[in-house]
Short mmCIF file of C-alpha atoms in Angstrom, two decimals:
data_model
loop_
_atom_site.label_atom_id
_atom_site.label_comp_id
_atom_site.label_asym_id
_atom_site.label_seq_id
_atom_site.Cartn_x
_atom_site.Cartn_y
_atom_site.Cartn_z
CA LEU A 72 0.93 -18.17 2.42
CA ILE A 73 2.25 -20.44 5.20
CA VAL A 74 -0.79 -21.53 7.23
CA VAL A 75 -3.13 -22.53 4.38
CA PRO A 76 -0.68 -24.71 2.38
CA THR A 77 0.52 -26.35 5.62
CA ALA A 78 -3.05 -27.19 6.63
CA LEU A 79 -3.80 -28.63 3.19
CA THR A 80 -0.65 -30.74 3.27
CA ILE A 81 -1.40 -32.12 6.76
CA GLY A 82 -4.97 -32.93 5.73
CA ALA A 83 -3.76 -34.71 2.62
CA LEU A 84 -1.33 -36.76 4.69
CA LEU A 85 -4.07 -37.70 7.17
CA LEU A 86 -6.38 -38.80 4.36
CA GLY A 87 -3.74 -40.40 2.21
CA GLY A 88 -2.01 -42.40 4.95
CA ASP A 89 1.40 -42.51 6.51
CA LEU A 90 4.22 -41.89 4.04
CA ALA A 91 6.41 -44.43 5.82
CA GLU A 92 3.80 -47.16 5.41
CA PHE A 93 3.12 -46.03 1.87
CA SER A 94 6.79 -46.45 1.00
CA ARG A 95 6.92 -50.00 2.35
CA ALA A 96 5.46 -51.94 -0.55
CA SER A 97 6.02 -55.57 -1.48
CA THR A 98 5.39 -57.42 -4.68
CA ARG A 99 3.33 -60.56 -4.17
CA GLY A 100 2.30 -62.61 -7.15
CA GLY A 101 3.36 -59.87 -9.55
CA GLU A 102 0.97 -57.34 -7.93
CA LEU A 103 2.07 -54.24 -6.07
CA ARG A 104 0.54 -54.19 -2.58
CA ILE A 105 0.68 -51.27 -0.19
CA ALA A 106 0.26 -51.35 3.61
CA TRP A 107 -2.46 -48.79 4.44
CA PRO A 108 -3.36 -47.36 7.87
CA ALA A 109 -6.46 -48.41 9.79
CA SER A 110 -8.46 -45.44 8.48
CA TRP A 111 -8.23 -46.67 4.88
CA HIS A 112 -9.13 -50.23 5.93
CA ALA A 113 -12.24 -48.93 7.71
CA LEU A 114 -13.29 -46.99 4.61
CA HIS A 115 -12.67 -50.03 2.43
CA ALA A 116 -14.83 -52.22 4.71
CA ALA A 117 -17.63 -49.65 4.65
CA ASP A 118 -17.51 -49.57 0.86
CA GLU A 119 -17.79 -53.35 0.69
CA GLN A 120 -20.81 -53.37 3.00
CA LEU A 121 -22.55 -50.75 0.87
CA GLY A 122 -21.73 -52.60 -2.34
CA VAL A 123 -19.68 -49.71 -3.69
CA VAL A 124 -16.66 -50.50 -5.79
CA PRO A 125 -13.82 -48.79 -3.90
CA LEU A 126 -11.29 -46.64 -5.65
CA GLY A 127 -7.83 -48.12 -5.75
CA ALA A 128 -5.44 -46.94 -3.07
CA HIS A 129 -2.86 -45.73 -5.51
CA ALA A 130 -5.55 -43.85 -7.46
CA ARG A 131 -6.71 -42.16 -4.25
CA VAL A 132 -3.22 -41.02 -3.43
CA SER A 133 -2.69 -39.78 -7.00
CA VAL A 134 -5.91 -37.76 -6.93
CA LEU A 135 -5.12 -36.26 -3.53
CA THR A 136 -1.58 -35.41 -4.57
CA ALA A 137 -2.81 -33.71 -7.74
CA LEU A 138 -5.45 -31.73 -5.84
CA VAL A 139 -2.96 -30.56 -3.23
CA PHE A 140 -0.47 -29.53 -5.92
CA VAL A 141 -3.08 -27.59 -7.90
CA ALA A 142 -4.34 -25.88 -4.74
CA LEU A 143 -0.83 -24.87 -3.72
CA VAL A 144 -0.01 -23.46 -7.15
CA ALA A 145 -3.30 -21.54 -7.30
CA LEU A 146 -2.78 -20.09 -3.83
CA VAL A 147 0.74 -18.96 -4.63
CA VAL A 148 -0.32 -17.30 -7.91
CA VAL A 149 -3.31 -15.52 -6.33
CA ALA A 150 -1.23 -14.38 -3.36
CA LEU A 151 1.52 -12.98 -5.58
CA ALA A 152 -1.02 -11.14 -7.76
CA CYS A 153 -2.77 -9.67 -4.71
CA CYS A 154 0.54 -8.56 -3.22
CA ALA A 155 1.58 -6.85 -6.46
CA CYS A 156 -1.76 -5.03 -6.81
CA SER A 157 -1.76 -4.02 -3.14
CA CYS A 158 1.80 -2.69 -3.29
CA ALA A 159 1.03 -0.63 -6.40
CA ALA A 160 -2.16 0.78 -4.89
CA MET A 161 -0.44 1.60 -1.60
CA HIS A 162 2.43 3.33 -3.42
CA ASP A 163 0.06 5.48 -5.46
CA ALA A 164 -2.09 6.22 -2.40
CA ASP A 165 0.97 7.26 -0.39
CA ALA A 166 2.08 9.56 -3.20
CA ALA A 167 -1.38 11.15 -3.33
CA ALA A 168 -1.61 11.41 0.46
CA ASN A 169 1.83 13.01 0.80
CA ALA A 170 1.09 15.64 -1.83
CA PRO A 171 0.75 19.14 -0.40
CA ASP A 172 -2.82 20.09 0.41
CA VAL A 173 -3.63 23.27 -1.50
CA PRO A 174 -6.37 25.41 0.05
CA PRO A 175 -9.46 25.69 -2.14
CA SER A 176 -9.19 29.46 -2.44
CA VAL A 177 -5.58 29.35 -3.68
CA GLY A 178 -6.30 26.61 -6.22
CA ALA A 179 -9.37 28.41 -7.46
CA ARG A 180 -7.53 31.70 -7.78
CA GLU A 181 -4.67 30.12 -9.73
CA SER A 182 -7.10 28.25 -11.98
CA ALA A 183 -9.15 31.35 -12.64
CA GLU A 184 -6.06 33.46 -13.36
CA ARG A 185 -4.74 30.76 -15.69
CA VAL A 186 -7.92 30.47 -17.73
CA TRP A 187 -8.37 34.26 -17.72
CA SER A 188 -4.91 34.69 -19.19
CA ARG A 189 -5.87 32.18 -21.88
CA GLY A 190 -8.63 34.58 -22.88
CA ARG A 191 -6.05 37.31 -23.53
CA GLN A 192 -3.40 35.25 -25.35
CA PRO A 193 -3.73 32.32 -27.77
CA ARG A 194 -2.60 28.92 -26.52
CA HIS A 195 -0.59 28.09 -29.64
CA GLY A 196 2.13 30.52 -28.56
CA SER A 197 2.18 32.52 -31.78
CA ALA A 198 3.36 36.12 -31.81
CA GLU A 199 0.33 37.09 -33.88
CA PRO A 200 -2.03 39.09 -31.63
CA VAL A 201 -5.58 38.05 -30.97
CA PRO A 202 -8.25 40.38 -32.35
CA PRO A 203 -9.03 43.12 -29.81
CA LYS A 204 -12.67 42.16 -29.41
CA ALA A 205 -11.78 38.56 -28.50
CA ARG A 206 -8.90 39.62 -26.22
CA THR A 207 -10.92 42.06 -24.12
CA SER A 208 -14.10 39.96 -23.99
CA VAL A 209 -13.32 38.60 -20.50
CA THR A 210 -14.47 41.34 -18.17
CA GLN A 211 -13.75 41.71 -14.48
CA SER A 212 -17.25 40.53 -13.56
CA GLU A 213 -16.84 37.40 -15.69
CA TRP A 214 -13.47 36.71 -14.06
CA LEU A 215 -15.10 37.03 -10.64
CA ALA A 216 -17.85 34.61 -11.72
CA ASP A 217 -15.22 32.12 -12.92
CA TYR A 218 -13.32 32.49 -9.64
CA THR A 219 -16.47 31.85 -7.60
CA LEU A 220 -17.49 28.87 -9.73
CA ILE A 221 -14.10 27.15 -9.49
CA ALA A 222 -13.77 27.81 -5.74
CA THR A 223 -17.26 26.46 -5.06
CA ALA A 224 -16.66 23.38 -7.21
CA GLU A 225 -13.34 22.58 -5.52
CA GLN A 226 -14.81 23.02 -2.04
CA LEU A 227 -17.82 20.87 -2.92
CA LEU A 228 -15.65 18.11 -4.39
CA ARG A 229 -13.36 18.01 -1.38
CA SER A 230 -16.20 17.90 1.14
CA THR A 231 -17.95 15.21 -0.90
CA GLY A 232 -14.74 13.18 -1.06
CA ARG A 233 -14.29 13.34 2.70
CA ALA A 234 -17.91 12.26 3.22
CA VAL A 235 -17.56 9.33 0.81
CA ILE A 236 -14.33 8.12 2.44
CA GLU A 237 -15.77 8.42 5.95
CA ALA A 238 -18.93 6.56 4.94
CA ALA A 239 -16.92 3.72 3.37
CA THR A 240 -14.49 3.34 6.29
CA GLY A 241 -16.60 4.45 9.26
CA ASP A 242 -17.74 1.00 10.39
CA ASP A 243 -16.44 0.26 13.91
CA ALA A 244 -16.23 -3.47 13.16
CA LEU A 245 -13.85 -2.88 10.27
CA PRO A 246 -10.27 -3.95 11.12
CA GLU A 247 -7.81 -1.10 11.43
CA TRP A 248 -5.40 -2.44 8.81
CA LEU A 249 -8.26 -2.88 6.34
CA ARG A 250 -9.60 0.59 7.17
CA THR A 251 -6.21 2.12 6.43
CA SER A 252 -5.92 0.30 3.10
CA PHE A 253 -9.44 1.32 2.06
CA ARG A 254 -8.77 4.93 3.01
CA ARG A 255 -5.58 5.05 0.94
CA VAL A 256 -7.21 3.53 -2.14
CA LEU A 257 -10.31 5.74 -1.91
CA THR A 258 -8.14 8.84 -1.45
CA TRP A 259 -6.21 7.96 -4.60
CA LEU A 260 -9.40 7.30 -6.59
CA TRP A 261 -11.12 10.46 -5.42
CA ALA A 262 -8.10 12.54 -6.40
CA GLU A 263 -8.60 11.35 -9.99
CA VAL A 264 -12.32 12.13 -9.84
CA GLU A 265 -11.63 15.59 -8.42
CA ALA A 266 -9.08 16.37 -11.12
CA GLU A 267 -11.43 15.37 -13.95
CA ALA A 268 -14.40 17.25 -12.48
CA THR A 269 -12.33 20.38 -11.86
CA GLY A 270 -11.06 20.29 -15.43
CA ALA A 271 -14.62 20.06 -16.74
CA VAL A 272 -15.64 23.05 -14.60
CA ILE A 273 -12.67 25.09 -15.84
CA GLU A 274 -13.57 24.35 -19.46
CA ALA A 275 -17.09 25.66 -18.78
CA THR A 276 -15.91 29.08 -17.56
CA TYR A 277 -16.19 32.32 -19.49
CA ALA A 278 -12.43 32.56 -19.89
CA SER A 279 -12.10 29.13 -21.50
CA GLN A 280 -14.90 29.86 -23.94
CA ARG A 281 -13.41 33.23 -24.85
CA ALA A 282 -10.00 31.64 -25.35
CA ARG A 283 -11.51 29.05 -27.67
CA VAL A 284 -13.23 31.77 -29.70
CA ALA A 285 -9.96 33.70 -29.93
CA GLU A 286 -8.11 30.65 -31.22
CA LEU A 287 -10.76 30.00 -33.84
CA LEU A 288 -10.57 33.61 -35.00
CA VAL A 289 -6.80 33.42 -35.35
CA LEU A 290 -6.97 30.13 -37.23
CA SER A 291 -9.70 31.41 -39.54
CA ARG A 292 -7.59 34.46 -40.44
CA ARG A 293 -4.60 32.24 -41.15
CA ALA A 294 -6.60 29.98 -43.46
CA LYS A 295 -6.17 30.82 -47.12
CA PRO A 296 -8.97 29.98 -49.56
CA LEU A 297 -8.05 27.78 -52.49
CA SER A 298 -7.85 29.71 -55.72
CA TRP A 299 -8.76 26.67 -57.77
CA LEU A 300 -9.62 23.03 -57.13
CA PRO A 301 -7.50 20.49 -59.03
CA ASN A 302 -10.11 17.83 -58.25
CA PRO A 303 -13.81 18.80 -58.15
CA LEU A 304 -14.53 15.84 -55.86
CA ARG A 305 -12.77 17.67 -53.03
CA ARG A 306 -15.73 20.02 -52.78
CA VAL A 307 -18.06 17.02 -52.42
CA ARG A 308 -15.74 15.53 -49.79
CA ALA A 309 -15.68 18.79 -47.85
CA LEU A 310 -19.47 19.10 -48.05
CA ILE A 311 -20.09 15.58 -46.68
CA LEU A 312 -17.53 15.84 -43.88
CA TYR A 313 -18.64 19.32 -42.82
CA THR A 314 -22.29 18.27 -42.79
CA LEU A 315 -21.63 15.27 -40.55
CA TYR A 316 -18.75 16.65 -38.45
CA PRO A 317 -18.92 20.47 -38.36
CA TYR A 318 -16.37 22.25 -36.20
CA ASP A 319 -18.60 25.22 -35.37
CA LEU A 320 -22.09 23.67 -35.08
CA SER A 321 -23.74 21.71 -32.30
CA PHE A 322 -26.27 18.93 -32.84
CA TRP A 323 -29.11 21.44 -32.85
CA GLY A 324 -27.25 23.50 -35.40
CA GLN A 325 -26.86 20.44 -37.62
CA LEU A 326 -30.64 20.03 -37.62
CA ASN A 327 -30.88 23.27 -39.62
CA VAL A 328 -28.76 21.80 -42.46
CA PRO A 329 -31.01 20.06 -45.06
CA LEU A 330 -28.30 17.63 -46.21
CA PHE A 331 -27.95 16.30 -42.66
CA TYR A 332 -31.22 14.33 -42.84
CA PRO A 333 -30.54 12.14 -45.92
CA LEU A 334 -27.02 11.38 -44.67
CA MET A 335 -28.38 10.31 -41.28
CA ALA A 336 -31.01 8.17 -43.03
CA VAL A 337 -28.20 6.29 -44.76
CA PHE A 338 -26.46 6.00 -41.38
CA VAL A 339 -29.36 4.13 -39.77
CA TYR A 340 -30.43 1.97 -42.75
CA PRO A 341 -29.21 -1.55 -41.86
CA PHE A 342 -30.40 -3.55 -44.90
CA ASP A 343 -28.95 -4.41 -48.32
CA GLY A 344 -25.41 -3.54 -47.25
CA VAL A 345 -26.02 0.20 -47.55
CA GLN A 346 -24.61 1.10 -44.14
CA PRO A 347 -21.24 -0.74 -44.53
CA VAL A 348 -20.73 0.81 -47.98
CA PHE A 349 -21.45 4.28 -46.61
CA PHE A 350 -19.00 3.80 -43.73
CA LEU A 351 -16.40 2.59 -46.22
CA LEU A 352 -16.93 5.84 -48.13
CA LEU A 353 -16.48 7.82 -44.91
CA PHE A 354 -13.29 5.94 -44.17
CA LEU A 355 -11.91 6.89 -47.58
CA LEU A 356 -12.89 10.53 -47.09
CA ARG A 357 -11.29 10.91 -43.66
CA ASP A 358 -7.73 11.91 -42.93
CA LYS A 359 -6.05 8.63 -41.94
CA GLY A 360 -3.12 10.46 -40.37
CA ASP A 361 -5.31 11.97 -37.64
CA GLU A 362 -5.59 9.66 -34.63
CA PHE A 363 -8.75 11.35 -33.36
CA GLN A 364 -10.60 10.82 -36.64
CA LEU A 365 -9.54 7.17 -36.72
CA CYS A 366 -10.77 6.50 -33.17
CA GLN A 367 -13.98 8.41 -33.84
CA PHE A 368 -14.63 6.35 -36.97
CA ILE A 369 -14.15 3.03 -35.13
CA LEU A 370 -16.41 3.98 -32.23
CA GLU A 371 -19.06 5.44 -34.51
CA PHE A 372 -19.09 2.45 -36.86
CA LYS A 373 -19.39 -0.13 -34.07
CA GLY A 374 -21.96 1.96 -32.21
CA TRP A 375 -24.27 2.35 -35.20
CA GLN A 376 -23.80 -1.32 -36.08
CA PHE A 377 -24.91 -2.38 -32.61
CA LEU A 378 -27.95 -0.12 -32.79
CA THR A 379 -29.12 -0.85 -36.34
CA ALA A 380 -27.87 -4.33 -37.24
CA GLY A 381 -28.22 -5.53 -33.64
CA VAL A 382 -31.09 -3.98 -31.70
CA ILE A 383 -33.35 -2.86 -34.56
CA SER A 384 -32.84 -6.06 -36.60
CA ALA A 385 -33.51 -8.24 -33.55
CA PHE A 386 -36.70 -6.30 -32.83
CA LEU A 387 -37.95 -6.61 -36.43
CA GLY A 388 -37.04 -10.30 -36.57
CA GLY A 389 -38.94 -10.96 -33.36
CA LEU A 390 -42.03 -9.23 -34.73
CA GLN A 391 -41.90 -11.24 -37.98
CA LEU A 392 -41.45 -14.51 -36.09
CA GLN A 393 -44.38 -13.73 -33.80
CA ARG A 394 -46.52 -12.83 -36.82
CA CYS A 395 -45.78 -16.02 -38.76
CA ALA A 396 -46.44 -18.08 -35.62
CA GLU A 397 -49.86 -16.47 -35.23
CA LEU A 398 -50.75 -17.05 -38.90
CA ASN A 399 -49.24 -20.57 -38.88
CA THR A 400 -47.18 -19.80 -41.99
CA CYS A 401 -43.71 -20.51 -40.58
CA ALA A 402 -43.67 -24.08 -41.93
CA HIS A 403 -44.06 -23.30 -45.63
CA LEU A 404 -43.20 -19.57 -45.87
CA GLY A 405 -40.69 -19.20 -43.07
CA TRP A 406 -40.54 -16.33 -40.63
CA ARG A 407 -39.35 -14.00 -43.39
CA GLY A 408 -42.54 -14.69 -45.33
CA ALA A 409 -44.69 -13.15 -42.64
CA PRO A 410 -46.52 -9.98 -43.73
#
């Protein structure tokens, strides 16, 4: 912040001339004349010998002054932004580094006991008991398998993190202050990666799956069937939404539903405005108060639009254009008139 602006200012003064001589100006014949140093006179003589029209002295000084000012402002802004980002990263890295290091076995045992307890009690905190079959489905052997899986995953993630950090900061030519900064940032980033990966492993355990089944059983028993439908279109709405977004079927399970195929055909049909109208219908059928459904609708709509109206339409248009160019029919039929 001090050396670079000072060097730029000194260079500008050397190129622009002495400020004392620049300030001594006299008006002769109504024209403002400035006494320039010998360096500017030499440049002016060289320009005259080459036949180049020299830039006015005042214009040169104005350009140099503007460049120096812009450079100084840019340097100050970039330096302040870098300092702010570095301070935030160092603070987060220090917080992650100072956190107590939990041995893998202890963390795995606590995680396994936590998810195993979820298999015995519902997460919603209700006093209603879980059905006995769902509550006792997590056996001791399954708990031991969950414990081993979580412990192995945590140990593997920690050893991989150490290897990645050592590989990124193990160069002997790397300055020590830069090595320390890199190590702090990578430690902070790997802690986030380790947390996400461990959460995914925990959700894949037997206990988590049994807990999910228990919750679904409790919710299904609480659900009361409607005695009568005030609007018969609700049944159609439920049929469409359940076919496209079932809560208890995977993608391969959806393939066994016959109605799934015509609805997906409408999904991928990009012509004649069919796809936007269908997505408008889905928007009207969804629950607008649910944030998840709203985000899912936006991502799904834009994703299918990119695939159908973007990639597929561009591919078909390219084929038609190539065909009409081969048949020499683009002039009078256009590329849409190609067979």
